[in-house]
Coordinates of C-alpha atoms in Angstrom, one line a residue:
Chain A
X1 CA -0.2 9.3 -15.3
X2 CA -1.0 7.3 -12.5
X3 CA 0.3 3.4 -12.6
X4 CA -1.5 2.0 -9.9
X5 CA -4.8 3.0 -8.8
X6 CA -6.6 1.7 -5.6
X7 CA -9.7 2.9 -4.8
X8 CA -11.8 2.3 -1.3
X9 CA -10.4 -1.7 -1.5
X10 CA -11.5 -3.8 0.8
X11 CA -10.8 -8.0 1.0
X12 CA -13.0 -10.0 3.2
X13 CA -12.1 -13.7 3.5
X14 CA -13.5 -16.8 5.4
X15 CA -11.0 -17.8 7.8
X16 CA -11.4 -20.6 9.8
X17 CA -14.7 -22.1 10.7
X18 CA -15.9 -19.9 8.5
X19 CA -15.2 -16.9 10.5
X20 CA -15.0 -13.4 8.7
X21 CA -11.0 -11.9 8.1
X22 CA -10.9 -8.5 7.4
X23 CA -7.9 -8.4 5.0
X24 CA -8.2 -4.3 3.8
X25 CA -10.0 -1.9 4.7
X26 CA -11.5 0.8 2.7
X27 CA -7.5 1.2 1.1
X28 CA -6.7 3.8 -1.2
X29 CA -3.2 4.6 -3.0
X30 CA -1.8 5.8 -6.3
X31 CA 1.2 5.0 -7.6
X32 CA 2.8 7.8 -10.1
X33 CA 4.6 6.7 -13.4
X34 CA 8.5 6.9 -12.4
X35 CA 8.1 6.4 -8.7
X36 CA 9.0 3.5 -6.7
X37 CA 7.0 2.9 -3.7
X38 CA 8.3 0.8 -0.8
X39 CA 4.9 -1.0 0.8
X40 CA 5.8 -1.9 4.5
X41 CA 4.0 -3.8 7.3
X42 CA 4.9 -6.3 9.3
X43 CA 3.5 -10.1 8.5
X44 CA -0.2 -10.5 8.3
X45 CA -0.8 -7.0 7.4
X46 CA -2.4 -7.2 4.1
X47 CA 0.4 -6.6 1.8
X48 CA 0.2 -9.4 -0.4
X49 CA -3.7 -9.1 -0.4
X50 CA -3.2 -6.0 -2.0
X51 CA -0.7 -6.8 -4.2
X52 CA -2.0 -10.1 -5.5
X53 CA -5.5 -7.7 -5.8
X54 CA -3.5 -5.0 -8.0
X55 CA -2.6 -8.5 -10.3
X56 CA -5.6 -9.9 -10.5
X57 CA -5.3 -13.2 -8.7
X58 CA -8.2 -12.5 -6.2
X59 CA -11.0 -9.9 -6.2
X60 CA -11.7 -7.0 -4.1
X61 CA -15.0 -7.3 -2.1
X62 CA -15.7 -3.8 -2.5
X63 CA -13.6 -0.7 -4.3
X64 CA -11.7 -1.1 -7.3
X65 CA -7.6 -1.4 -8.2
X66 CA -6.5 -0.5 -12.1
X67 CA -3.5 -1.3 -13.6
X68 CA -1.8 1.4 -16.3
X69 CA -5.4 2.8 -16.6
X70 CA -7.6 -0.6 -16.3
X71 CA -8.9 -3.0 -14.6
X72 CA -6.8 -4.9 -12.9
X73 CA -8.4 -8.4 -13.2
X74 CA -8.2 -7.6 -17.5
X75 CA -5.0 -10.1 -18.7
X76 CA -4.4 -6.7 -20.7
X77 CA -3.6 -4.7 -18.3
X78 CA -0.4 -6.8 -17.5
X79 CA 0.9 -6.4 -20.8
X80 CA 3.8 -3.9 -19.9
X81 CA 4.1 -5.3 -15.9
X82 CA 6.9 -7.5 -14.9
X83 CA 5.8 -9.4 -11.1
X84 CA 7.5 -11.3 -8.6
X85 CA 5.3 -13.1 -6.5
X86 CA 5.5 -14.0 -2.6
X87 CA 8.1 -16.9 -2.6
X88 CA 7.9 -17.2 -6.2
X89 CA 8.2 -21.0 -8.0
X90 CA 8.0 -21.7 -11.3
X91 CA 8.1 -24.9 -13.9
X92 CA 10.7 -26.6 -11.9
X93 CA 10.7 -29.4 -14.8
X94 CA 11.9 -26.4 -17.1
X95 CA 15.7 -24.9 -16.9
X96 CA 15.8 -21.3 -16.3
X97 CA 16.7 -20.3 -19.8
X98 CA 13.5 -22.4 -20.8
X99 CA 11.4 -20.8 -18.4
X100 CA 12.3 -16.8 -19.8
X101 CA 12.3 -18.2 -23.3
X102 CA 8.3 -19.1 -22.6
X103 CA 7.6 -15.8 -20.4
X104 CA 9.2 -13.2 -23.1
X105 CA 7.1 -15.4 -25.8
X106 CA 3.6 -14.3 -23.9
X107 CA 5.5 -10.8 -23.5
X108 CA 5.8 -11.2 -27.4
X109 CA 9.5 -11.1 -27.6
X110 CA 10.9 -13.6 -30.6
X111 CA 14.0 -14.2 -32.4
X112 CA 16.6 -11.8 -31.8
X113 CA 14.9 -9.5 -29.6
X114 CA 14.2 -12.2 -27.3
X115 CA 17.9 -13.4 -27.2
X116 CA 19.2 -10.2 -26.7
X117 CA 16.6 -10.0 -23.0
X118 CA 17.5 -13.5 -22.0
X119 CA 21.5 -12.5 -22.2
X120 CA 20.6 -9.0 -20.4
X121 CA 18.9 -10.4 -17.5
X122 CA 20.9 -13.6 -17.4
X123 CA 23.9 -11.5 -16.8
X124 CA 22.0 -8.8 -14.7
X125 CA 20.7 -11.4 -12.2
X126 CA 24.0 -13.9 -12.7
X127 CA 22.2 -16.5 -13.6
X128 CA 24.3 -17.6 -16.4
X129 CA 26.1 -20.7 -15.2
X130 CA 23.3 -22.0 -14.1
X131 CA 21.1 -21.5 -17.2
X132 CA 20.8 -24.6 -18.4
X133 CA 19.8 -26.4 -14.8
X134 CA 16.7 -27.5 -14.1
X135 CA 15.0 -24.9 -11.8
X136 CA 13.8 -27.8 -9.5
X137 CA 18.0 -28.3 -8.6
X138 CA 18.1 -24.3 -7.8
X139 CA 18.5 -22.7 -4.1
X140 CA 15.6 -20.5 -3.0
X141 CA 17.9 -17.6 -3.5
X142 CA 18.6 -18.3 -7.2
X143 CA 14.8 -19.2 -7.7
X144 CA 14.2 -15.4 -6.4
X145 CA 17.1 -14.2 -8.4
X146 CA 15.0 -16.0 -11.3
X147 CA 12.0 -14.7 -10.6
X148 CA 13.2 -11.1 -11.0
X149 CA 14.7 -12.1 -14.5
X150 CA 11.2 -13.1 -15.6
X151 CA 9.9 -10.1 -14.4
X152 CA 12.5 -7.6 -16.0
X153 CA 12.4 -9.9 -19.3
X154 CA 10.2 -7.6 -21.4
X155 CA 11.6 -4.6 -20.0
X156 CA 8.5 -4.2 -18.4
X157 CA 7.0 -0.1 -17.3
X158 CA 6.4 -1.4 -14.5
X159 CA 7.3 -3.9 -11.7
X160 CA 5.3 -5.0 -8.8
X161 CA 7.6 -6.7 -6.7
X162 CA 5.8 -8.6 -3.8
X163 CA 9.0 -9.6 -0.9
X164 CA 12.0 -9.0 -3.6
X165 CA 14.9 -9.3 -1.0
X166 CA 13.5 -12.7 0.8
X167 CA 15.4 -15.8 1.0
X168 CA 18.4 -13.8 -0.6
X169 CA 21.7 -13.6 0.6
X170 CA 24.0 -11.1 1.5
X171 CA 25.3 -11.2 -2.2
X172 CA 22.1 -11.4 -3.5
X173 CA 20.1 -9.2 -2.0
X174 CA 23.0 -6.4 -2.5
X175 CA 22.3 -7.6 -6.0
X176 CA 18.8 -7.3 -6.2
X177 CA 19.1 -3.5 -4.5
X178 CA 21.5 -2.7 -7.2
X179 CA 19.2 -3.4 -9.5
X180 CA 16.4 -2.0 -8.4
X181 CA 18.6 1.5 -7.9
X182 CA 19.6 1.0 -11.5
X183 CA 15.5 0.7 -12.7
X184 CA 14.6 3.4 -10.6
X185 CA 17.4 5.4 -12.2
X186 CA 15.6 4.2 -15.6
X187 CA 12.9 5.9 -14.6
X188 CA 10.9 2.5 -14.2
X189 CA 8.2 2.1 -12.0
X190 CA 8.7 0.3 -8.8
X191 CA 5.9 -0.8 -6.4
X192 CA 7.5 -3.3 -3.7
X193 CA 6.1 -5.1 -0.9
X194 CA 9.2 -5.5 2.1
X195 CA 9.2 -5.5 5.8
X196 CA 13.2 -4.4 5.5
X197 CA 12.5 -0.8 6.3
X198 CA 16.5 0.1 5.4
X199 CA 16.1 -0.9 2.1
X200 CA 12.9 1.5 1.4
X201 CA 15.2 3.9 3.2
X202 CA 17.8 3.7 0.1
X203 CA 15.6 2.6 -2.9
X204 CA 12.3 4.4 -2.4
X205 CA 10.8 7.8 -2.9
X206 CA 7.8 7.4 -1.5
X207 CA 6.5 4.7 1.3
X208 CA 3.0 3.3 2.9
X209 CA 2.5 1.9 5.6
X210 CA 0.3 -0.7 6.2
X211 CA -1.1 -2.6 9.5
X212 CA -3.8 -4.7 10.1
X213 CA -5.3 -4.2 6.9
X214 CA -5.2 -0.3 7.1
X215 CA -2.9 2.0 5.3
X216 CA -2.0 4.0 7.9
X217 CA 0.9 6.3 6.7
X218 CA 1.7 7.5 2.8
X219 CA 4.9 9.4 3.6
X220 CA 7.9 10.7 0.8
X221 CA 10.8 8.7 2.2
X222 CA 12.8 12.0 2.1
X223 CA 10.4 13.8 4.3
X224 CA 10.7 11.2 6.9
X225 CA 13.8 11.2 7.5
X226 CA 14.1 14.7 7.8
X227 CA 11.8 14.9 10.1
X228 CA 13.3 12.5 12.3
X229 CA 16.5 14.5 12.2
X230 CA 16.8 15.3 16.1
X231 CA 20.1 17.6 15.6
X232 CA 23.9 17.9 13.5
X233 CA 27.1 16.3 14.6
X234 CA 29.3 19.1 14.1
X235 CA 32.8 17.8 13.3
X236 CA 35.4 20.8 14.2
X237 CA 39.2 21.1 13.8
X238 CA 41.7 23.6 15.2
X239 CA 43.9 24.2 12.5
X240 CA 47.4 25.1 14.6
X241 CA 46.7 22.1 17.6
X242 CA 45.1 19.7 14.7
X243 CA 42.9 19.2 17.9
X244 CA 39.5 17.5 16.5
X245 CA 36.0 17.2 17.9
X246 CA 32.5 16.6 17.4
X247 CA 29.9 18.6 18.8
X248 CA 26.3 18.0 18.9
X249 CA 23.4 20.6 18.4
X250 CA 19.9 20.6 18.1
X251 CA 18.6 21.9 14.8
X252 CA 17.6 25.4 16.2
X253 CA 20.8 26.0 18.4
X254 CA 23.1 24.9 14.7
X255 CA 23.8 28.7 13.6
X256 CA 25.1 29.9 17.3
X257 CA 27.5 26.5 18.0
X258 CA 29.0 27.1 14.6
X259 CA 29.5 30.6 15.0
X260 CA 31.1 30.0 18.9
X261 CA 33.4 27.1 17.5
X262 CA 34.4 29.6 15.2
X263 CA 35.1 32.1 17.6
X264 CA 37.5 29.7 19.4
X265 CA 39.1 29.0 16.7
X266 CA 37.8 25.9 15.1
X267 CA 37.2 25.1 11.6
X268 CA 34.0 23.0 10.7
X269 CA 35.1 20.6 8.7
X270 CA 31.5 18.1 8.4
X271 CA 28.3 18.8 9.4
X272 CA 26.0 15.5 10.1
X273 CA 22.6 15.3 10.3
X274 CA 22.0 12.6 13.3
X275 CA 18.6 11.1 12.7
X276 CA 16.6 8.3 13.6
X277 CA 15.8 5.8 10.5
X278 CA 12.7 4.6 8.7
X279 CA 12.9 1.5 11.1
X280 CA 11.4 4.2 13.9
X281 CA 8.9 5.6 12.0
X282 CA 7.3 2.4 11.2
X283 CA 7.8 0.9 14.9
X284 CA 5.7 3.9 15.8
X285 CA 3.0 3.3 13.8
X286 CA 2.8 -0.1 14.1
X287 CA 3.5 0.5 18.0
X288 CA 0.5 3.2 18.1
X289 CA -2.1 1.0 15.9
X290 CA -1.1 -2.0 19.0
X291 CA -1.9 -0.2 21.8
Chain B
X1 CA -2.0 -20.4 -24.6
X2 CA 0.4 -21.8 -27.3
X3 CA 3.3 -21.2 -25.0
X4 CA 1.6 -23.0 -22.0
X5 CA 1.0 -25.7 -24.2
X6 CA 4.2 -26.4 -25.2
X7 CA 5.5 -25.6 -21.9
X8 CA 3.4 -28.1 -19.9
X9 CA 3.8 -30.9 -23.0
X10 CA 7.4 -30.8 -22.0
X11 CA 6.5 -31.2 -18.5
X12 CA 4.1 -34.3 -19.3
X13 CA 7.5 -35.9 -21.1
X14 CA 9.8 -34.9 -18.3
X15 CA 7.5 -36.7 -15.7
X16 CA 8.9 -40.2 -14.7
X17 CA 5.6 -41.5 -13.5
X18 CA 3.5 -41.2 -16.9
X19 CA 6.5 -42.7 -18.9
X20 CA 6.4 -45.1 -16.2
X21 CA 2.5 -45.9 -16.7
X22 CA 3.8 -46.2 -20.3
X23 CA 5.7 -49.0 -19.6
X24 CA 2.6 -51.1 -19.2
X25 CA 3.2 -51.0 -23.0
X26 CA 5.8 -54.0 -22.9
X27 CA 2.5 -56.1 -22.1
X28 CA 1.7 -56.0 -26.0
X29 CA 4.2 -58.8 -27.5
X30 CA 3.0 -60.9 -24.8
X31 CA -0.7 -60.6 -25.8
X32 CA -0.2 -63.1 -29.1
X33 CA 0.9 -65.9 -26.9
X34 CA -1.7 -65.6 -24.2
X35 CA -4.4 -65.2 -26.7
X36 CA -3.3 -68.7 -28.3
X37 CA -4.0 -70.1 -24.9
X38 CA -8.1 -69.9 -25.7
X39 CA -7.5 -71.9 -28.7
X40 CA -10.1 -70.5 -30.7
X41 CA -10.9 -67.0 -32.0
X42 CA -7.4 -65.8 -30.9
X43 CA -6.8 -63.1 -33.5
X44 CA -10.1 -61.8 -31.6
X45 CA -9.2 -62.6 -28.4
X46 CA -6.3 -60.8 -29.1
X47 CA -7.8 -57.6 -30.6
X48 CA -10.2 -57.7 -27.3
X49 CA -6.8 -57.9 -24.7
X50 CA -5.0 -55.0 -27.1
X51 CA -7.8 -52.5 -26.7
X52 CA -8.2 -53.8 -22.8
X53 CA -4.4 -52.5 -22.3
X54 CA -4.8 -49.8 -24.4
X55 CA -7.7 -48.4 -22.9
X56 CA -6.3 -48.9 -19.6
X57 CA -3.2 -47.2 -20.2
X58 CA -5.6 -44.0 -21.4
X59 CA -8.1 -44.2 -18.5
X60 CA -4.3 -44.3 -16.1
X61 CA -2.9 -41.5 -17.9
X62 CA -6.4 -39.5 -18.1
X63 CA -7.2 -39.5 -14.6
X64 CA -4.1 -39.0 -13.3
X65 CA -2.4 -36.7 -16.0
X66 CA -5.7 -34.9 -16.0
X67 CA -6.5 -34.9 -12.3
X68 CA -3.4 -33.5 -11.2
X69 CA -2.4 -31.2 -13.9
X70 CA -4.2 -28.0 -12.9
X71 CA -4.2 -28.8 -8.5
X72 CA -0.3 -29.3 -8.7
X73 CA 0.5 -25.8 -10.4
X74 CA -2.0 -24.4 -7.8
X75 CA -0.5 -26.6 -4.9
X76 CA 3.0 -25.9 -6.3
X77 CA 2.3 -22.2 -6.2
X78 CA 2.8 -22.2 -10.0
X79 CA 0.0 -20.2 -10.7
X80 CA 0.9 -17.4 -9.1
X81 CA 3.6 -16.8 -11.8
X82 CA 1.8 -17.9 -14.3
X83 CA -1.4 -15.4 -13.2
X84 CA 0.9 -12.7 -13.6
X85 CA 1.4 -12.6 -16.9
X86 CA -1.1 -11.3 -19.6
X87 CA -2.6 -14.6 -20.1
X88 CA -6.6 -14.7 -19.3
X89 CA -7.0 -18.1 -17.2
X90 CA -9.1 -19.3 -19.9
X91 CA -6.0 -19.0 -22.2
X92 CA -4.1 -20.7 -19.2
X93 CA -6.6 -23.5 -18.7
X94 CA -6.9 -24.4 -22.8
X95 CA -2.9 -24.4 -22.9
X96 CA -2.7 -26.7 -20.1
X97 CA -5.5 -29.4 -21.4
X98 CA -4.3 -28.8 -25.1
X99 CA -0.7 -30.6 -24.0
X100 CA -2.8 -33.5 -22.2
X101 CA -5.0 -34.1 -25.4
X102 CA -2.1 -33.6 -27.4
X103 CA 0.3 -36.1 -25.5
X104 CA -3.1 -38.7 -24.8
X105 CA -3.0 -38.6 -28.6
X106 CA 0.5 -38.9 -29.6
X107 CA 0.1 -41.8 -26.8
X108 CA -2.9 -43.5 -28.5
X109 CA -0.5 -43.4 -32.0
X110 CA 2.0 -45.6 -30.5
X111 CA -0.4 -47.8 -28.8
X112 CA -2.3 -48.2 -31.7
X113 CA 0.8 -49.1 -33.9
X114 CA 1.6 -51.8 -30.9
X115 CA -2.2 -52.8 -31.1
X116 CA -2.1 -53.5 -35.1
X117 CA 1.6 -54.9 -34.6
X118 CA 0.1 -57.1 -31.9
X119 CA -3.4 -58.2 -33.8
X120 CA -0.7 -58.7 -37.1
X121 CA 1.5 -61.2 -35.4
X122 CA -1.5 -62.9 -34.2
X123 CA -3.2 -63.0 -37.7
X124 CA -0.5 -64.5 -39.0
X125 CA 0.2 -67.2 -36.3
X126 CA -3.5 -68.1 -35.9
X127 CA -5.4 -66.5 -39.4
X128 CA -9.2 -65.7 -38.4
X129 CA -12.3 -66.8 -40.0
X130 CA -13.4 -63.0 -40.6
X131 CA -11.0 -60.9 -42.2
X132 CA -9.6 -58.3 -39.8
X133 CA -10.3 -54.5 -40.6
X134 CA -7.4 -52.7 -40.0
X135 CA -9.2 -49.4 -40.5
X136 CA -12.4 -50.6 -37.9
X137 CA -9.2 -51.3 -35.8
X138 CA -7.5 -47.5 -36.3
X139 CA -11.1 -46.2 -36.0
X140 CA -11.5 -47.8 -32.6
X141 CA -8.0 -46.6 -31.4
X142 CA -9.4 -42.9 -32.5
X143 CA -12.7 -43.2 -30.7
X144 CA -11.2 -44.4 -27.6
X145 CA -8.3 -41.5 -27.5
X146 CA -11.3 -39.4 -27.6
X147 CA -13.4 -40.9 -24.9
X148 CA -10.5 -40.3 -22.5
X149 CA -9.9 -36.4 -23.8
X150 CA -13.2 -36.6 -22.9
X151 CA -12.7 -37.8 -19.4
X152 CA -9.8 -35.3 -19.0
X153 CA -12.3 -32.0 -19.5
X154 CA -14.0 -34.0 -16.3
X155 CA -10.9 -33.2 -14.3
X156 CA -10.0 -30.0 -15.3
X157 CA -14.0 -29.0 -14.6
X158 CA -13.5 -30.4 -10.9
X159 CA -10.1 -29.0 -10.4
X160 CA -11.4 -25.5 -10.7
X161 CA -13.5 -26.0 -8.3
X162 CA -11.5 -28.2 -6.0
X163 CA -9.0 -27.4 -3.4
X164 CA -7.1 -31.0 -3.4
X165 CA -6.8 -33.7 -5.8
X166 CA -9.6 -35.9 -4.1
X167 CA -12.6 -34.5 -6.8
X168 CA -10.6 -34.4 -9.8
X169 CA -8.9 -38.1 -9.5
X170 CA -11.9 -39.5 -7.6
X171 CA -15.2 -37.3 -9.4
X172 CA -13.6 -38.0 -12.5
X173 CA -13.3 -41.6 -12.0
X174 CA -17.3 -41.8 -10.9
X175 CA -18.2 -40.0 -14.4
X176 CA -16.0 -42.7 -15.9
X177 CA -18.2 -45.2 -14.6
X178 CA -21.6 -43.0 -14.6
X179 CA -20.6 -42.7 -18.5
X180 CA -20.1 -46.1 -19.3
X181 CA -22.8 -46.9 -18.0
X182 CA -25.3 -44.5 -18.9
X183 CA -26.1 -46.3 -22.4
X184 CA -27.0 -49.6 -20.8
X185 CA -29.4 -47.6 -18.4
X186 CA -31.2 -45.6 -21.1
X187 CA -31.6 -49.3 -23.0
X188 CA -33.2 -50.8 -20.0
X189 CA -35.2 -48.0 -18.8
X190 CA -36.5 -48.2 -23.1
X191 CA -37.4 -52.4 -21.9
X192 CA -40.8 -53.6 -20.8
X193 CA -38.8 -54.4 -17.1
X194 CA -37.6 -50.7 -17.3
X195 CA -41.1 -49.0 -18.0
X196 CA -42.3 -51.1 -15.4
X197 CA -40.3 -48.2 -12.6
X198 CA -41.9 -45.4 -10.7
X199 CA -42.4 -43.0 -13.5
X200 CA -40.2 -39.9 -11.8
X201 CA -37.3 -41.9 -11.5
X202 CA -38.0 -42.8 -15.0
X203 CA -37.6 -39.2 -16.2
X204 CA -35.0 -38.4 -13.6
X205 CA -32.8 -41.4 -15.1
X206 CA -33.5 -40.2 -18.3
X207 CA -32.9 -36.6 -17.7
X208 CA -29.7 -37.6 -16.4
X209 CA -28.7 -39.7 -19.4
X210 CA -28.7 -36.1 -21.8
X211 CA -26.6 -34.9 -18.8
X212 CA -23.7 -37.3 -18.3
X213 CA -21.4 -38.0 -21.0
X214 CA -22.6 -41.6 -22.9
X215 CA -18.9 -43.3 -23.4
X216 CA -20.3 -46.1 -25.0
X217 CA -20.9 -43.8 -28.2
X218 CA -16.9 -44.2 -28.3
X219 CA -16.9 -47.7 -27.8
X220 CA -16.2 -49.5 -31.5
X221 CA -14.5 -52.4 -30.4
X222 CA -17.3 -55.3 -31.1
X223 CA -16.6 -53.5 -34.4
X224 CA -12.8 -54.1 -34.6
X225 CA -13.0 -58.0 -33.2
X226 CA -15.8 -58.6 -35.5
X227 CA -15.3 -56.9 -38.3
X228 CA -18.3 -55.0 -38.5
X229 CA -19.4 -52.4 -40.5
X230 CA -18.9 -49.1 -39.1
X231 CA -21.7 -46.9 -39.4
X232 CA -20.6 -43.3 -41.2
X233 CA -23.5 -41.6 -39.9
X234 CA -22.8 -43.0 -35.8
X235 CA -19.3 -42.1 -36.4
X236 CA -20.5 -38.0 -37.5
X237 CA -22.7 -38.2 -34.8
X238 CA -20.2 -39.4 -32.4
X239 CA -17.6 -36.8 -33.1
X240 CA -20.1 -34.0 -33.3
X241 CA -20.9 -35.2 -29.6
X242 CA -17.7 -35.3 -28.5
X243 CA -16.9 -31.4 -29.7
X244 CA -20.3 -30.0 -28.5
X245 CA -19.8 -32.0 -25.0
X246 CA -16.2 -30.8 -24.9
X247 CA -16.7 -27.1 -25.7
X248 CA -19.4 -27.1 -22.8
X249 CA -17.5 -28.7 -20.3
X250 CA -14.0 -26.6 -21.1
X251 CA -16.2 -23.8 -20.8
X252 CA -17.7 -24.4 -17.8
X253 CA -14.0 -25.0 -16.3
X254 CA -12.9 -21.7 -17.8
X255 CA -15.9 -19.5 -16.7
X256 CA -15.4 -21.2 -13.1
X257 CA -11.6 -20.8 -13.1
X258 CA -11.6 -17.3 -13.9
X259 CA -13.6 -16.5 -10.7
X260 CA -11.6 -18.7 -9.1
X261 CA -9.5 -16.9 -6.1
X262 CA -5.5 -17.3 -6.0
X263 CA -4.9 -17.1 -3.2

């Protein structure tokens, strides 16, 4: 089943002086049920545009974006979606426990149900000394931290997470990756806006691409990576001089330099594939749509 | 919507600044003492300056509470959360002015007990030649709260539309006066001077007269001071005015909210 459709979207808006801004153009993506999708592009791109599309807070000038099979401007169709907004900020008059008490109520969580979410992503986001605070006293990086408990309240199908890892630290965003390992692992959907290609790289199975309003690459991480592999570190070891070394071979030569390290006596001991990360492959596209 | 209600009532009663318009309150116990300084018809004079703080402690709270209610959560970014939840913006929008009619309500109660408190005191100290009518005086409290839930659909209409607080506090203020005014228009344009005007701007003063709201429908307060029968009839009329107007204007503010972009 697919989660997320987009269909031929587009987003016009009037900039300044009423000039035209092409937001998207003619964008088209499908999200699978169980996959979680890193959405990269550097600032400006049209990532939030699309994501705040997909959720219903502005309306496509042309094509159309559904949500678990409908529309996504229908209130329905976010029944069983947890989101994070961009820079997210909530009832700052409320304390955070008050604030996921009155989201897992429009879920339609109650009484014991309810308490048992608020203690699970209290504790999942460690929020819990700081339940009782008024948000409005709260860093930005516990306000994000909060903003993923409201999302993961109802133990939504899906999350659309738009910037997860900003204004986090360290700690945090370690945190938040955990987390997002542990959904994915849940078998959760996952559709996150980032411009932090390493953590794509570790959370993501599959990963678009998006510049200047144009998806321009809709790659399975795995497959990238692979094919940026430009050759093995072969780590070898003579077993009666304990004499150890690394050699380096192209994929193609691999079979002969292990055969000839063998031949003089070495053991392999760890073969490592030396690639180039995700980082590269999205330099070079957004490199190639800038020149 | 329940849950934005009682979310955003809780907001209204956190907020320093309306408890702080509320303060305005502590005028009441002085009102028996300056109402003695007319010497005459005090118990009247007295109902008159009650209703004058009272209704300017509503018209305070309603432009303000109303005219920033719905442009803060967009300025503060709040409805970006809020959108993302399966709420329609309708649902969102009722929620929000629910806890402003609710609180301009629960508002006008304790007022209104300091108002009868107030006229009480001053009965007693200076008794009036008419009798005082404490229900014209609880009816008059009622009409008013309405007037200004009323006045509060006026802001939420123009902040659905509006990008900063200048149309909600300062278009909402303009109906106020429009409103008020529109009954003593109508009356003169029905006068021999009035029929006397070109006859377009005739029907385009009219016309506009069904349009605005007429305030002064609300207005019982000749019948509080003077004790003055209170016409059943007026007050159906009256309250069937206010739900017909209100519906229409909420769902104007609705339809135009949820086209409203977020962005």
């Amino acid at each position: 089943m697919n989660v997320i459709e987009i269909e031929n979207l587009s987003k016009t808006f009037r900039g300044k002086r009423r000039a035209l801004v092409q937001a998207l153009q003619s964008m088209s993506l499908t999200i699978d049920q169980g996959e979680t999708f890193g959405f990269l592009g550097p600032n400006g791109a049209g990532k939030s545009t699309t994501i705040k599309i997909i959720m219903g807070l502005i309306r496509p000038t042309t094509g159309i974006a559904r949500l678990m099979g409908m529309d996504a401007s229908h209130s329905a169709a976010r029944a069983k979606v947890g989101f994070l907004p961009e820079n997210p900020a909530f009832y700052d008059f409320l304390t955070a426990e008050e604030y996921l008490r009155f989201v897992a109520r429009i879920f339609g969580l109650s009484g014991k149900a309810l308490n048992q979410q608020l203690e699970r992503v209290l504790s999942l986001l460690d929020l819990q000394e700081a339940r009782r605070r008024p948000i409005r006293g709260y860093s930005k990086g516990m306000v994000q931290r909060l903003g993923l408990a409201q999302a993961l309240i109802h133990d939504p199908e899906v999350l659309i997470l738009d910037e997860p890892m900003s204004g986090l630290d360290p700690v945090g965003r370690a945190l938040v990756k955990q987390v997002l390992l542990e959904l994915r692992s849940q078998g959760k959907t996952i559709f996150f806006s980032t411009h932090i290609t390493s953590d794509v790289e570790v959370i993501c199975d599959r990963v678009g691409v998006i510049v200047k309003g144009k998806m321009q690459a809709i790659e399975r991480v795995e497959d990238v990576l692979l094919r940026q592999t430009s050759g093995y570190d072969i780590h070898v070891c003579h077993p009666r001089t304990g004499l150890h070394k690394t050699v380096f071979s192209e994929a193609k030569t691999l079979p002969e330099i292990i055969v000839s390290s063998r031949d003089e006596g070495f053991e392999v001991i760890k073969l490592e594939p030396r690639r180039q990360n995700l980082e590269s492959f999205f330099l070079d596209i957004v490199k190639s749509n800038h020149e | 919507m329940w849950q934005v209600f009682r979310a955003n009532l809780k907001g209204i009663f956190r907020d320093r600044v309306f408890l702080g318009i509320l303060v305005a309150a502590t005028i009441f116990p002085l009102i028996p003492s300056v109402s003695s300084l007319s010497m005459r018809q005090v118990t009247e004079l007295s109902i008159t300056l009650s209703f004058s703080l009272l209704t300017f402690i509503l018209l305070l709270l309603a432009i303000f509470l109303g005219g920033t209610s719905l442009w803060k959560d967009i300025e503060r970014r709040y409805t970006f959360s809020i959108a993302g939840l399966p709420l329609t913006r309708g649902q969102y929008l009722l929620g929000k002015f629910a806890a402003i009619a609710v609180f301009l309500l629960l508002v006008s109660l304790v007022l209104g007990l300091l108002l009868l408190m107030t006229v009480y005191v001053t009965s007693i100290l200076h008794p009036p030649i008419r009798p005082v009518v404490w229900g014209n005086l609880v009816l008059a409290v009622l009409f008013h709260c309405l007037k200004y839930i009323l006045l509060v659909s006026f802001t939420f209409l123009f902040s659905t539309v509006s990008t900063s607080f200048f149309l909600p506090i300062f278009g909402t203020i303009a109906v106020f006066f429009v409103g008020t005014a529109s009954q003593q228009v109508f009356d003169f344009l029905q006068s021999p001077s009035g029929q006397k005007l070109p006859v377009l701007l005739q029907q385009i003063a009219t016309g506009l007269y069904y349009i605005v709201p007429n305030f002064t429908a609300f207005d019982l307060n000749v019948n509080a001071i003077y004790a003055l029968d209170v016409p059943l009839n007026g007050i159906g009329l009256t309250l069937l005015y206010f739900i017909v107007y209100l519906v229409i204007i909420l769902s104007c503010a609705s339809f135009l909210f949820a086209r409203r972009e977020l962005n």
